[in-house]
Coordinates of N, CA and C in Angstrom, one line a residue:
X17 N -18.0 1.4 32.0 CA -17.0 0.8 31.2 C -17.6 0.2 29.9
X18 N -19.0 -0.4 29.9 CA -19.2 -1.2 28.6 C -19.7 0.3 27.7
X19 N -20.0 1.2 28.4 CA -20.5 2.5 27.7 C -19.1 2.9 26.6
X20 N -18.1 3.3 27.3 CA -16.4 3.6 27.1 C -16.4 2.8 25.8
X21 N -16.4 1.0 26.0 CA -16.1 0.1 24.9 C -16.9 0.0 23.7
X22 N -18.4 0.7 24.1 CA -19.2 0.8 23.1 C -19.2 2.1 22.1
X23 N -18.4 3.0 23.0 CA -18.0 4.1 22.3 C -16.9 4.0 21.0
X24 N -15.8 3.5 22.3 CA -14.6 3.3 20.7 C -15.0 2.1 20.1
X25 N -15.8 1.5 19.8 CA -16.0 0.1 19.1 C -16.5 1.2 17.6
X26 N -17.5 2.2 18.2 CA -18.4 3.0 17.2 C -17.6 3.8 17.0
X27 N -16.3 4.5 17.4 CA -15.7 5.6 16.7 C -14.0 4.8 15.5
X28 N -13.8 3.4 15.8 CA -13.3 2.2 15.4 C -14.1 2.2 13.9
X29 N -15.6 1.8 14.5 CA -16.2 1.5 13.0 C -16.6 2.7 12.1
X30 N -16.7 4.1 12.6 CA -16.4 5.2 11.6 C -15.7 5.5 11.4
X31 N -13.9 4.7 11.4 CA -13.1 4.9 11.0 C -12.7 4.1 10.1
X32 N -12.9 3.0 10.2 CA -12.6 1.9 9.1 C -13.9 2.3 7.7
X33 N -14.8 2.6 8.2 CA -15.9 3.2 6.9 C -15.4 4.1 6.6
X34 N -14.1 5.0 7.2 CA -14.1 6.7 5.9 C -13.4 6.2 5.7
X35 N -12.0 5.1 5.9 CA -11.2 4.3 4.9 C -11.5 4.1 3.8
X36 N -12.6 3.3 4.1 CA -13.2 2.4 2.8 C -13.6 3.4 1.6
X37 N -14.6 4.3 2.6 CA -15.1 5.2 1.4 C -13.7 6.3 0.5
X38 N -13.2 6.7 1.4 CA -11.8 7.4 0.2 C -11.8 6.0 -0.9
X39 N -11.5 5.1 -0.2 CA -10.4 4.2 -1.1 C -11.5 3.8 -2.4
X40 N -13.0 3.7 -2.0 CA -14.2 3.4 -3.1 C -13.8 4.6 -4.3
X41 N -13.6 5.9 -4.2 CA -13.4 6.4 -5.1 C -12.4 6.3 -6.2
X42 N -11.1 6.0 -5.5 CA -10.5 5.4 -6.9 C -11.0 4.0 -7.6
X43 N -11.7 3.0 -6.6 CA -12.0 1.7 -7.2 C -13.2 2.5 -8.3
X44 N -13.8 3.4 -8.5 CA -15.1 3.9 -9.6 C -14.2 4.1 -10.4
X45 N -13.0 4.5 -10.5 CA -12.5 5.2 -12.0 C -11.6 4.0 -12.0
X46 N -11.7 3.0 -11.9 CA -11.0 1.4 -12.6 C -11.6 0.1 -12.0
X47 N -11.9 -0.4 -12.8 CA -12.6 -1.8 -12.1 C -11.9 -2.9 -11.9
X48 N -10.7 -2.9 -12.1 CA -9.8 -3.9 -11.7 C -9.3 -3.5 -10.0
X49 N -9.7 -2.2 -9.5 CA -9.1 -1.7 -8.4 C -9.6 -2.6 -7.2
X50 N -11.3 -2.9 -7.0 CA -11.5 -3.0 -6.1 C -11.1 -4.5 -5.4
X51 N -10.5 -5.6 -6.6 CA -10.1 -7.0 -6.1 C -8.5 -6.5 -5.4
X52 N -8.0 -5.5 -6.1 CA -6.9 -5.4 -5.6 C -6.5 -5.1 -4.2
X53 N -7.8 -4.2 -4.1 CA -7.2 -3.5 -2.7 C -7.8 -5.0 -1.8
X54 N -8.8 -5.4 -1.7 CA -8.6 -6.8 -1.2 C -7.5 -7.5 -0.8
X55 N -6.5 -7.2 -1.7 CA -5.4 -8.8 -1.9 C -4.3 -7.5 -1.2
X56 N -4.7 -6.2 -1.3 CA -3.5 -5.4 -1.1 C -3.2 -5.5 0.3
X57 N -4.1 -5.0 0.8 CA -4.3 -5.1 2.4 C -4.1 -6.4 2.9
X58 N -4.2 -7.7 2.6 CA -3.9 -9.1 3.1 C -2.8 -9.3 3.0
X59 N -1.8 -8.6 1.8 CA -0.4 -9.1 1.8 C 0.3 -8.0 3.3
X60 N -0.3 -7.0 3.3 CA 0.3 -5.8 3.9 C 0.2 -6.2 5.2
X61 N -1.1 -7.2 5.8 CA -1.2 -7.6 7.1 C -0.1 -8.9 7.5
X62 N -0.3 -9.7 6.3 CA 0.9 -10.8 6.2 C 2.4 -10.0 6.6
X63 N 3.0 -9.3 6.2 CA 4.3 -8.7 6.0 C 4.2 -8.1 7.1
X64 N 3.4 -6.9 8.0 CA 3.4 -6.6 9.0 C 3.5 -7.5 10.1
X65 N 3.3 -8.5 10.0 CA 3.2 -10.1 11.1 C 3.9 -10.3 11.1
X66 N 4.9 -10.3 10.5 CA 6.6 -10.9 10.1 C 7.1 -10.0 10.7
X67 N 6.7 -8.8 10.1 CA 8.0 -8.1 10.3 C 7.9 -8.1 12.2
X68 N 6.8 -8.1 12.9 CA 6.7 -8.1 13.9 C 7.2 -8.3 15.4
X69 N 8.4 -10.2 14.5 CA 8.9 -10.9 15.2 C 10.2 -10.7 15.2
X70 N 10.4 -9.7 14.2 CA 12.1 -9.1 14.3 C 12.3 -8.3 15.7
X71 N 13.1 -8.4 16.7 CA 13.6 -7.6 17.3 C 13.8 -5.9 17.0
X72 N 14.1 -5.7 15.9 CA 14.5 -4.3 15.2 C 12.8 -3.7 15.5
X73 N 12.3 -4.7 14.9 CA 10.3 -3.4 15.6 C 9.6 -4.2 16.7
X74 N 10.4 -4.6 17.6 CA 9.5 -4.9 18.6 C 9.0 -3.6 19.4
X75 N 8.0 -3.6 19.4 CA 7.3 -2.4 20.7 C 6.8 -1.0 19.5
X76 N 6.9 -1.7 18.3 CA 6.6 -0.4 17.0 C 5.5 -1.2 16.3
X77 N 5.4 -2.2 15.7 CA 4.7 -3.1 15.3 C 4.1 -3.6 16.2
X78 N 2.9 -3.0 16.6 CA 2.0 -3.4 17.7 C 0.6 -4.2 17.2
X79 N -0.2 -4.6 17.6 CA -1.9 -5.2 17.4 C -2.2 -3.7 16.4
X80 N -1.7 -2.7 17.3 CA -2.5 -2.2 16.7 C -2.2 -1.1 15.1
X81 N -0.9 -1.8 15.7 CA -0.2 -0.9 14.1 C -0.8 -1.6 12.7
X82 N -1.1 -2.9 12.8 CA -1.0 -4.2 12.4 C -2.3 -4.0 11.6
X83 N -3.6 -3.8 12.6 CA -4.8 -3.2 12.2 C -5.0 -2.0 11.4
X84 N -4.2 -1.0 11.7 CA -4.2 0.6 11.0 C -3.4 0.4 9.3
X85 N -2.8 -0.5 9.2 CA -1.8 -0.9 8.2 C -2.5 -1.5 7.2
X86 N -3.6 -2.6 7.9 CA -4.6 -3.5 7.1 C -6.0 -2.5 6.4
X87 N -6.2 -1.5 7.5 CA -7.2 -0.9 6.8 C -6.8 0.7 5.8
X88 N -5.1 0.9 6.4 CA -5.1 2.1 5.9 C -4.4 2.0 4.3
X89 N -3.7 0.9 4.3 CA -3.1 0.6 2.8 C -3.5 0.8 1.3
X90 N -5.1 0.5 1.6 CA -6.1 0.8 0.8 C -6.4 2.0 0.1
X91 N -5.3 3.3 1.2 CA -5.4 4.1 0.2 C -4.2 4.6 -0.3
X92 N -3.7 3.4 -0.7 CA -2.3 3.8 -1.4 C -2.5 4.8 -2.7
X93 N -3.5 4.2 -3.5 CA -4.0 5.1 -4.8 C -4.7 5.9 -5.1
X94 N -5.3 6.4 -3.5 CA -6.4 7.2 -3.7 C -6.3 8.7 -4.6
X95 N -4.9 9.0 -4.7 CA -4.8 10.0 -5.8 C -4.8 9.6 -7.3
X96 N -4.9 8.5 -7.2 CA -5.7 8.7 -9.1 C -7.0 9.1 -9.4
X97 N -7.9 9.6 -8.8 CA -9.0 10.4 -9.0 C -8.5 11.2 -9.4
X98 N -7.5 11.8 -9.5 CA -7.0 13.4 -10.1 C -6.4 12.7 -11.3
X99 N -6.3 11.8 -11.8 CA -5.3 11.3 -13.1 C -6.2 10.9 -14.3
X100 N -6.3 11.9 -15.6 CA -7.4 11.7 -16.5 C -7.3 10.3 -17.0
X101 N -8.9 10.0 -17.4 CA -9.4 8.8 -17.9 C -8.4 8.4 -19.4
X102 N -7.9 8.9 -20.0 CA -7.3 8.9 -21.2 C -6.2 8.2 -21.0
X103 N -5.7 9.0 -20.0 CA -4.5 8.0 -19.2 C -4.5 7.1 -18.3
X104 N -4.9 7.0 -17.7 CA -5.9 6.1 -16.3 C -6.2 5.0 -16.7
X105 N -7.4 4.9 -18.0 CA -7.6 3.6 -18.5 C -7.4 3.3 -20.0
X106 N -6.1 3.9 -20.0 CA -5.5 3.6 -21.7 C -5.2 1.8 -21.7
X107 N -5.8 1.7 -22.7 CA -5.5 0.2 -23.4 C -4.2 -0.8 -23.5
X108 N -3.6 -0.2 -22.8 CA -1.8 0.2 -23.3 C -0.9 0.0 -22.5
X109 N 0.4 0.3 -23.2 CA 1.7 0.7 -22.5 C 1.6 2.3 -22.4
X110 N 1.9 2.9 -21.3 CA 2.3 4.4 -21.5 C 3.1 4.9 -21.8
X111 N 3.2 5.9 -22.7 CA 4.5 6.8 -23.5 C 4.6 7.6 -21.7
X112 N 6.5 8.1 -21.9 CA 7.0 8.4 -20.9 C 6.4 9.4 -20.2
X113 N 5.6 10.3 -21.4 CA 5.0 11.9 -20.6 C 3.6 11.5 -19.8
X114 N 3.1 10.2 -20.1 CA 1.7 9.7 -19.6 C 2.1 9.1 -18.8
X115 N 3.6 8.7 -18.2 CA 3.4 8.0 -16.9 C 4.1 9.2 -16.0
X116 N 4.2 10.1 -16.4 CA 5.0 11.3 -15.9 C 4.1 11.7 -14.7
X117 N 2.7 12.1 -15.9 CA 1.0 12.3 -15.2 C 1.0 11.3 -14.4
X118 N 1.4 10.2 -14.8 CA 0.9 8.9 -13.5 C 1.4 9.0 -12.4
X119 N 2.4 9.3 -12.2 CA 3.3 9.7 -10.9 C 3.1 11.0 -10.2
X120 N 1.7 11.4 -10.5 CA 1.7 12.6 -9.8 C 0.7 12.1 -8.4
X121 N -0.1 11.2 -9.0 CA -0.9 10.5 -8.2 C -0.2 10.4 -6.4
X122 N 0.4 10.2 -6.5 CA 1.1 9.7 -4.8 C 1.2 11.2 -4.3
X123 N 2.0 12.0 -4.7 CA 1.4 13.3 -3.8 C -0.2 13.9 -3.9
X124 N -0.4 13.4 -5.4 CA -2.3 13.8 -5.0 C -2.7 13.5 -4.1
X125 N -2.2 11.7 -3.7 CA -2.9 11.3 -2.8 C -2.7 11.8 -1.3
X126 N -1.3 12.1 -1.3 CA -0.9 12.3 0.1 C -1.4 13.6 0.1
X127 N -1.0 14.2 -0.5 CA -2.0 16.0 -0.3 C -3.1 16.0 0.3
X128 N -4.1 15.4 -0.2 CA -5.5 15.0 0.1 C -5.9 14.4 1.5
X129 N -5.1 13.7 1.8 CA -5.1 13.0 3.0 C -4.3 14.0 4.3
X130 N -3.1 14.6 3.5 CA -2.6 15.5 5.2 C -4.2 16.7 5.2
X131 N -4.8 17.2 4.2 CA -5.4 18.4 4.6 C -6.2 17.5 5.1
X132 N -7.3 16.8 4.9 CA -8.3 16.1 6.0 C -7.2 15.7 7.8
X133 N -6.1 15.2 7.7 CA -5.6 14.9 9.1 C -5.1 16.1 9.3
X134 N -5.5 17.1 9.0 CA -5.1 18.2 9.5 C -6.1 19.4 10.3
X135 N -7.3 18.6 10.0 CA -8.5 19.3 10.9 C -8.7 18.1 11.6
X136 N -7.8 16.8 11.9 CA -8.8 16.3 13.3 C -7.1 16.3 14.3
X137 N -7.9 16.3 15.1 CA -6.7 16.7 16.7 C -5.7 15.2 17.4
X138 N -4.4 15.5 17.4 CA -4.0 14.8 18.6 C -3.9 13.4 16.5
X139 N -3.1 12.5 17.3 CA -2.5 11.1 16.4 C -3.7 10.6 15.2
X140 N -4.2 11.0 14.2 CA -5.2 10.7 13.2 C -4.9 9.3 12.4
X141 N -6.0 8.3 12.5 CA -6.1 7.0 12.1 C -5.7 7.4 10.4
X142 N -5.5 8.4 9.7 CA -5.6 8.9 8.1 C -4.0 9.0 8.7
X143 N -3.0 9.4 9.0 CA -1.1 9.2 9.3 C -0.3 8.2 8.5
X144 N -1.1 6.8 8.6 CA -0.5 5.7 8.6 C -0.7 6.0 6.7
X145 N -2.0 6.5 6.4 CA -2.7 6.3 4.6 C -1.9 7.9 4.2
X146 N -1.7 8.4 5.1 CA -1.0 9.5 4.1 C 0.2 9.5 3.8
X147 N 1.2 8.7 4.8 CA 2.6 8.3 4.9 C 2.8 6.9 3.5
X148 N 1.4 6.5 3.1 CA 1.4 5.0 2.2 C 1.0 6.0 1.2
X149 N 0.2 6.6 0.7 CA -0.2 7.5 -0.3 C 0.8 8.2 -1.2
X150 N 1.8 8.8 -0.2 CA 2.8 9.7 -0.6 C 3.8 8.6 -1.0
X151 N 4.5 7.7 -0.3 CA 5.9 6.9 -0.1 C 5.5 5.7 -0.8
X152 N 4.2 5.1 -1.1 CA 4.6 3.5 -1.9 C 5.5 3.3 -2.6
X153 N 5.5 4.6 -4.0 CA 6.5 4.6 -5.3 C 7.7 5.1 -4.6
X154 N 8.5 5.2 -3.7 CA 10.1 5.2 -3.5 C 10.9 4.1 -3.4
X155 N 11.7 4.0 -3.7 CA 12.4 3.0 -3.6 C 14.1 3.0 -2.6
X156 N 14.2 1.6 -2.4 CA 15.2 1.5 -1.2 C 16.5 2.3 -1.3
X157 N 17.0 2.3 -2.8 CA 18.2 2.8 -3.6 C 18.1 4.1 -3.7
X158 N 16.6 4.8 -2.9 CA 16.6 6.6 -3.3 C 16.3 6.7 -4.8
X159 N 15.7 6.2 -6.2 CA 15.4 6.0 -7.2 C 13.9 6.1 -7.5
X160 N 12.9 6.3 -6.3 CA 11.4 6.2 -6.1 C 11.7 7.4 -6.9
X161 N 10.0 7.7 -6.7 CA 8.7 8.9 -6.4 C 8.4 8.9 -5.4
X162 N 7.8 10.1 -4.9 CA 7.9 11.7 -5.5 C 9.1 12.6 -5.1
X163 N 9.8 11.9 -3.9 CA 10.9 12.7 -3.6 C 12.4 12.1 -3.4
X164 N 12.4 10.7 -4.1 CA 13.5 10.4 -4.1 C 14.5 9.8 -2.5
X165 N 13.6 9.6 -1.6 CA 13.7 9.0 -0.2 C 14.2 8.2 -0.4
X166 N 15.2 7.7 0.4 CA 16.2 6.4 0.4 C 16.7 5.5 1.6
X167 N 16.3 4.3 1.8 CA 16.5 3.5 2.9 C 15.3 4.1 3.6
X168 N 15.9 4.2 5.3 CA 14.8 4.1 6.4 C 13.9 5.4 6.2
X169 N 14.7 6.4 5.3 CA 13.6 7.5 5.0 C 12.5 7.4 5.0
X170 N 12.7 6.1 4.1 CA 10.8 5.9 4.0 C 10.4 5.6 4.9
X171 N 9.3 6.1 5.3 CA 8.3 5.2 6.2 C 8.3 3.7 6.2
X172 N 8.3 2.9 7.0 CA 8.2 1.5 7.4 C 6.5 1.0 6.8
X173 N 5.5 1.8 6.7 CA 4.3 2.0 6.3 C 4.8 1.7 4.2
X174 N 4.8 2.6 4.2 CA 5.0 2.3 2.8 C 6.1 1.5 2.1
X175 N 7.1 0.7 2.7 CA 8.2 -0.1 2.8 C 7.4 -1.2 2.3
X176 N 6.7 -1.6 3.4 CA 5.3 -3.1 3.3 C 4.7 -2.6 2.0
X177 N 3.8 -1.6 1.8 CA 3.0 -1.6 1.0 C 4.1 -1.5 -0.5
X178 N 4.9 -1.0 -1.0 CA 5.7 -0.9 -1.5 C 5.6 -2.4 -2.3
X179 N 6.0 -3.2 -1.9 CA 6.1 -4.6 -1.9 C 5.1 -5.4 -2.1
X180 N 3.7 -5.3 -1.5 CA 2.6 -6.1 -1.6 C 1.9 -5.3 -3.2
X181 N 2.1 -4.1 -3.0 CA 1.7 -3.2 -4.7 C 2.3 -4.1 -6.0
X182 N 3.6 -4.5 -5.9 CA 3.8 -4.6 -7.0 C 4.1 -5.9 -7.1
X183 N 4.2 -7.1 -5.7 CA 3.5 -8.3 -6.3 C 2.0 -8.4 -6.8
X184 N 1.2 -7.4 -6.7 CA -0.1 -7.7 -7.1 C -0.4 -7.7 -8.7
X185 N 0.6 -6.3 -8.7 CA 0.6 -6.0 -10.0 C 1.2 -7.3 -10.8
X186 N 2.1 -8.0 -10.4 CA 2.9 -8.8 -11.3 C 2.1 -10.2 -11.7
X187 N 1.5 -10.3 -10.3 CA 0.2 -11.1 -10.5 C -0.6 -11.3 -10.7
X188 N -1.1 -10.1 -11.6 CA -2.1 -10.0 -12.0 C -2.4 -9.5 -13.3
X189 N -3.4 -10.0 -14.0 CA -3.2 -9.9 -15.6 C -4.0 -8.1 -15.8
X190 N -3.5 -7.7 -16.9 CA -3.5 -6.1 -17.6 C -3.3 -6.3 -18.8
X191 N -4.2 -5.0 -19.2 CA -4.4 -5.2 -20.8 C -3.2 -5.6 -21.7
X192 N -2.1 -4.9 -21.1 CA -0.8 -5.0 -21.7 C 0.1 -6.4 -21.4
X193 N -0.2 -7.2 -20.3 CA 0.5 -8.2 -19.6 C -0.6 -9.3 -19.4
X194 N -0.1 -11.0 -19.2 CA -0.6 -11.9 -19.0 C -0.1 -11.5 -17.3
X195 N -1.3 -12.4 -16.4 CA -0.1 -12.5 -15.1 C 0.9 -12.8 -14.8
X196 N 1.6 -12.8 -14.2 CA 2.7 -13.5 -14.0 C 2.7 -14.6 -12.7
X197 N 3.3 -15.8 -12.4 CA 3.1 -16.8 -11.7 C 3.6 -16.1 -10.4
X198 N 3.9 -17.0 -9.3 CA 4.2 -16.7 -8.1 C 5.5 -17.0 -8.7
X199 N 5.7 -17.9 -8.9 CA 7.5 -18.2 -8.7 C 8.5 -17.3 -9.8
X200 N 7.7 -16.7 -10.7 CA 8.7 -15.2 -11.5 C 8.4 -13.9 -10.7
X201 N 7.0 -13.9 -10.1 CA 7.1 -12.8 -9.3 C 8.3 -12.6 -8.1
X202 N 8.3 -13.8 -7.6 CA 9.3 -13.4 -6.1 C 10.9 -13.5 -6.9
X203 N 10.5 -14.1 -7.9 CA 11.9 -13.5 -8.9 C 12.6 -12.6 -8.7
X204 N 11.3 -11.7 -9.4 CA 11.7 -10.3 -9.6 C 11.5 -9.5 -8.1
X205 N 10.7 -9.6 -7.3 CA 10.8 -8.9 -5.7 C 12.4 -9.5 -5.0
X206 N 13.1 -11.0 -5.1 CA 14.4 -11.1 -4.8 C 15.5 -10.1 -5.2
X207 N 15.2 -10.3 -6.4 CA 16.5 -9.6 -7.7 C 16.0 -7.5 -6.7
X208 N 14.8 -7.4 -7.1 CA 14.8 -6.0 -5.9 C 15.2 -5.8 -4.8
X209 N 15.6 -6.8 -3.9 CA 16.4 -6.7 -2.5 C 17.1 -5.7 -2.3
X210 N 17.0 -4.3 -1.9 CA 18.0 -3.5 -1.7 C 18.1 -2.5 -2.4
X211 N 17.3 -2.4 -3.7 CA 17.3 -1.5 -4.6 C 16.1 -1.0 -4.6
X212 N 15.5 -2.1 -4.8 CA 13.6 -1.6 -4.9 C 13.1 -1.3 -3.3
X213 N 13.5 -2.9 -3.3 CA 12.7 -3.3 -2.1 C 13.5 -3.4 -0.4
X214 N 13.4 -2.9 0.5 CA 13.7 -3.2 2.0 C 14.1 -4.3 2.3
X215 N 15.4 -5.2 2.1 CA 15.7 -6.5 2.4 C 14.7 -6.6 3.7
X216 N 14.7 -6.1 4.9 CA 14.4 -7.2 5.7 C 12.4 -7.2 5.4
X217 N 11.8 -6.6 4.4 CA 10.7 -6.6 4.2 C 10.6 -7.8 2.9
X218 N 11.5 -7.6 2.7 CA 11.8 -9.2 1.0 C 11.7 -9.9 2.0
X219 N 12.8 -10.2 2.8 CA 12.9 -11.5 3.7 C 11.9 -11.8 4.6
X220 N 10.6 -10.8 5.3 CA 9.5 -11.2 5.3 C 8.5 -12.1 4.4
X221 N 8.7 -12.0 3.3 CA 7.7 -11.9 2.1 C 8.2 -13.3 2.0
X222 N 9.4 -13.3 1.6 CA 10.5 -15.4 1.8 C 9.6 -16.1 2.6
X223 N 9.8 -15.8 3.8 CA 9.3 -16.1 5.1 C 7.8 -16.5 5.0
X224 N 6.8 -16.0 4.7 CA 5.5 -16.1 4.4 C 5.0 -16.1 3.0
X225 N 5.9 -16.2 1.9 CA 5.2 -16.5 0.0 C 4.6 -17.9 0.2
X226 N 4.5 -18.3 1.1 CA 3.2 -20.0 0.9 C 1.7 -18.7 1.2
X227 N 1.4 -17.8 2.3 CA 0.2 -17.3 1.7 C 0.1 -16.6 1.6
X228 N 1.5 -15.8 0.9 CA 1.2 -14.7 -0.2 C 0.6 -15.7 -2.1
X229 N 1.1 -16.9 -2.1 CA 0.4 -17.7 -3.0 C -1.0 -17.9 -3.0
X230 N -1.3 -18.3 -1.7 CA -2.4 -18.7 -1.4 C -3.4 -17.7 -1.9

């Protein structure tokens, strides 16, 4: 038995290290990445916790979904390694045809991630990061990227990360933008209720913005 526990403890921890290492590749081609993915994964575990105690995902939102969600979120971006430096780390606002390239990123990423979960066997810890890779940028209204998914279409995976992405962004200062406070961010994540964002994943975020502030 302690043999068994010592096994998956060690096939646990080479799972969370190929995480890390995909997700290290995009943090090399931008240096603002790697605080993010920090704070990305913390909000994603916060909102996963919530969402937890709704009836609607009881017995889906498990320990251990909870875990796979915290470490797999991380590679929401891992397809901007395919997105050139010109564009990538422009100084700037992007003209429309340079954020065109930007939005290719999420099927990069998910591309990349189904062929690796496609040589290992049986439920792959890489499911939860290919389903967030591909689905972050859709939105609740059907108005996303890359395929225009709408409501529960999306993944419940990328619903959360969806949400914790773009309070990061709001909160956080860019060459083009000062930060924005907590209390204009959940502004603008409110006013998205239903359009952007998964009301009962906003109403998570309600529920717990004392440490999404923190």
């Amino acid at each position: 038995e302690r043999e068994l526990i010592d096994s998956y403890r060690k096939v646990q921890s080479a799972r969370n290290a190929t995480i890390l290492g995909l997700a290290k590749l995009a943090e090399y081609r931008d240096q603002d990445t790697g605080a993010h993915l920090e704070r990305i994964r913390e909000y994603c575990k916060i909102l996963a916790e919530e969402l937890a105690l709704k009836p609607a995902y009881s017995g889906y939102i498990t320990p251990e979904y909870i875990e796979d969600i915290y470490y797999s979120s991380i590679l929401h971006d891992i397809g901007k390694v395919g997105i050139p430096d010109s564009i990538l780390l422009k100084p700037g606002r992007l003209t429309p045809e340079e954020f065109e390239v930007v939005k290719r990123h999420s099927a990069l990423g998910g591309e990349a991630l189904k062929e690796v979960e496609a040589k290992i066997e049986g439920q792959s810890f890489l499911t939860l990061g290919k389903e967030i890779a591909y689905y972050h940028h859709e939105k609740w209204d059907g108005t996303g990227y890359p395929r225009g998914l709408k409501g529960e279409q999306i993944p419940l995976s990328a619903r959360i990360v969806a949400l914790a992405d773009v309070y990061d962004a709001l909160t956080s200062k860019r060459v083009y933008k000062e930060a924005f406070p907590h209390e204009e961010a959940r502004r603008i994540i409110v006013e998205g209720s239903g359009t952007h964002f998964a009301p009962d994943v906003v109403d998570a975020f309600l529920a717990r913005e004392d440490d999404f502030r923190r």
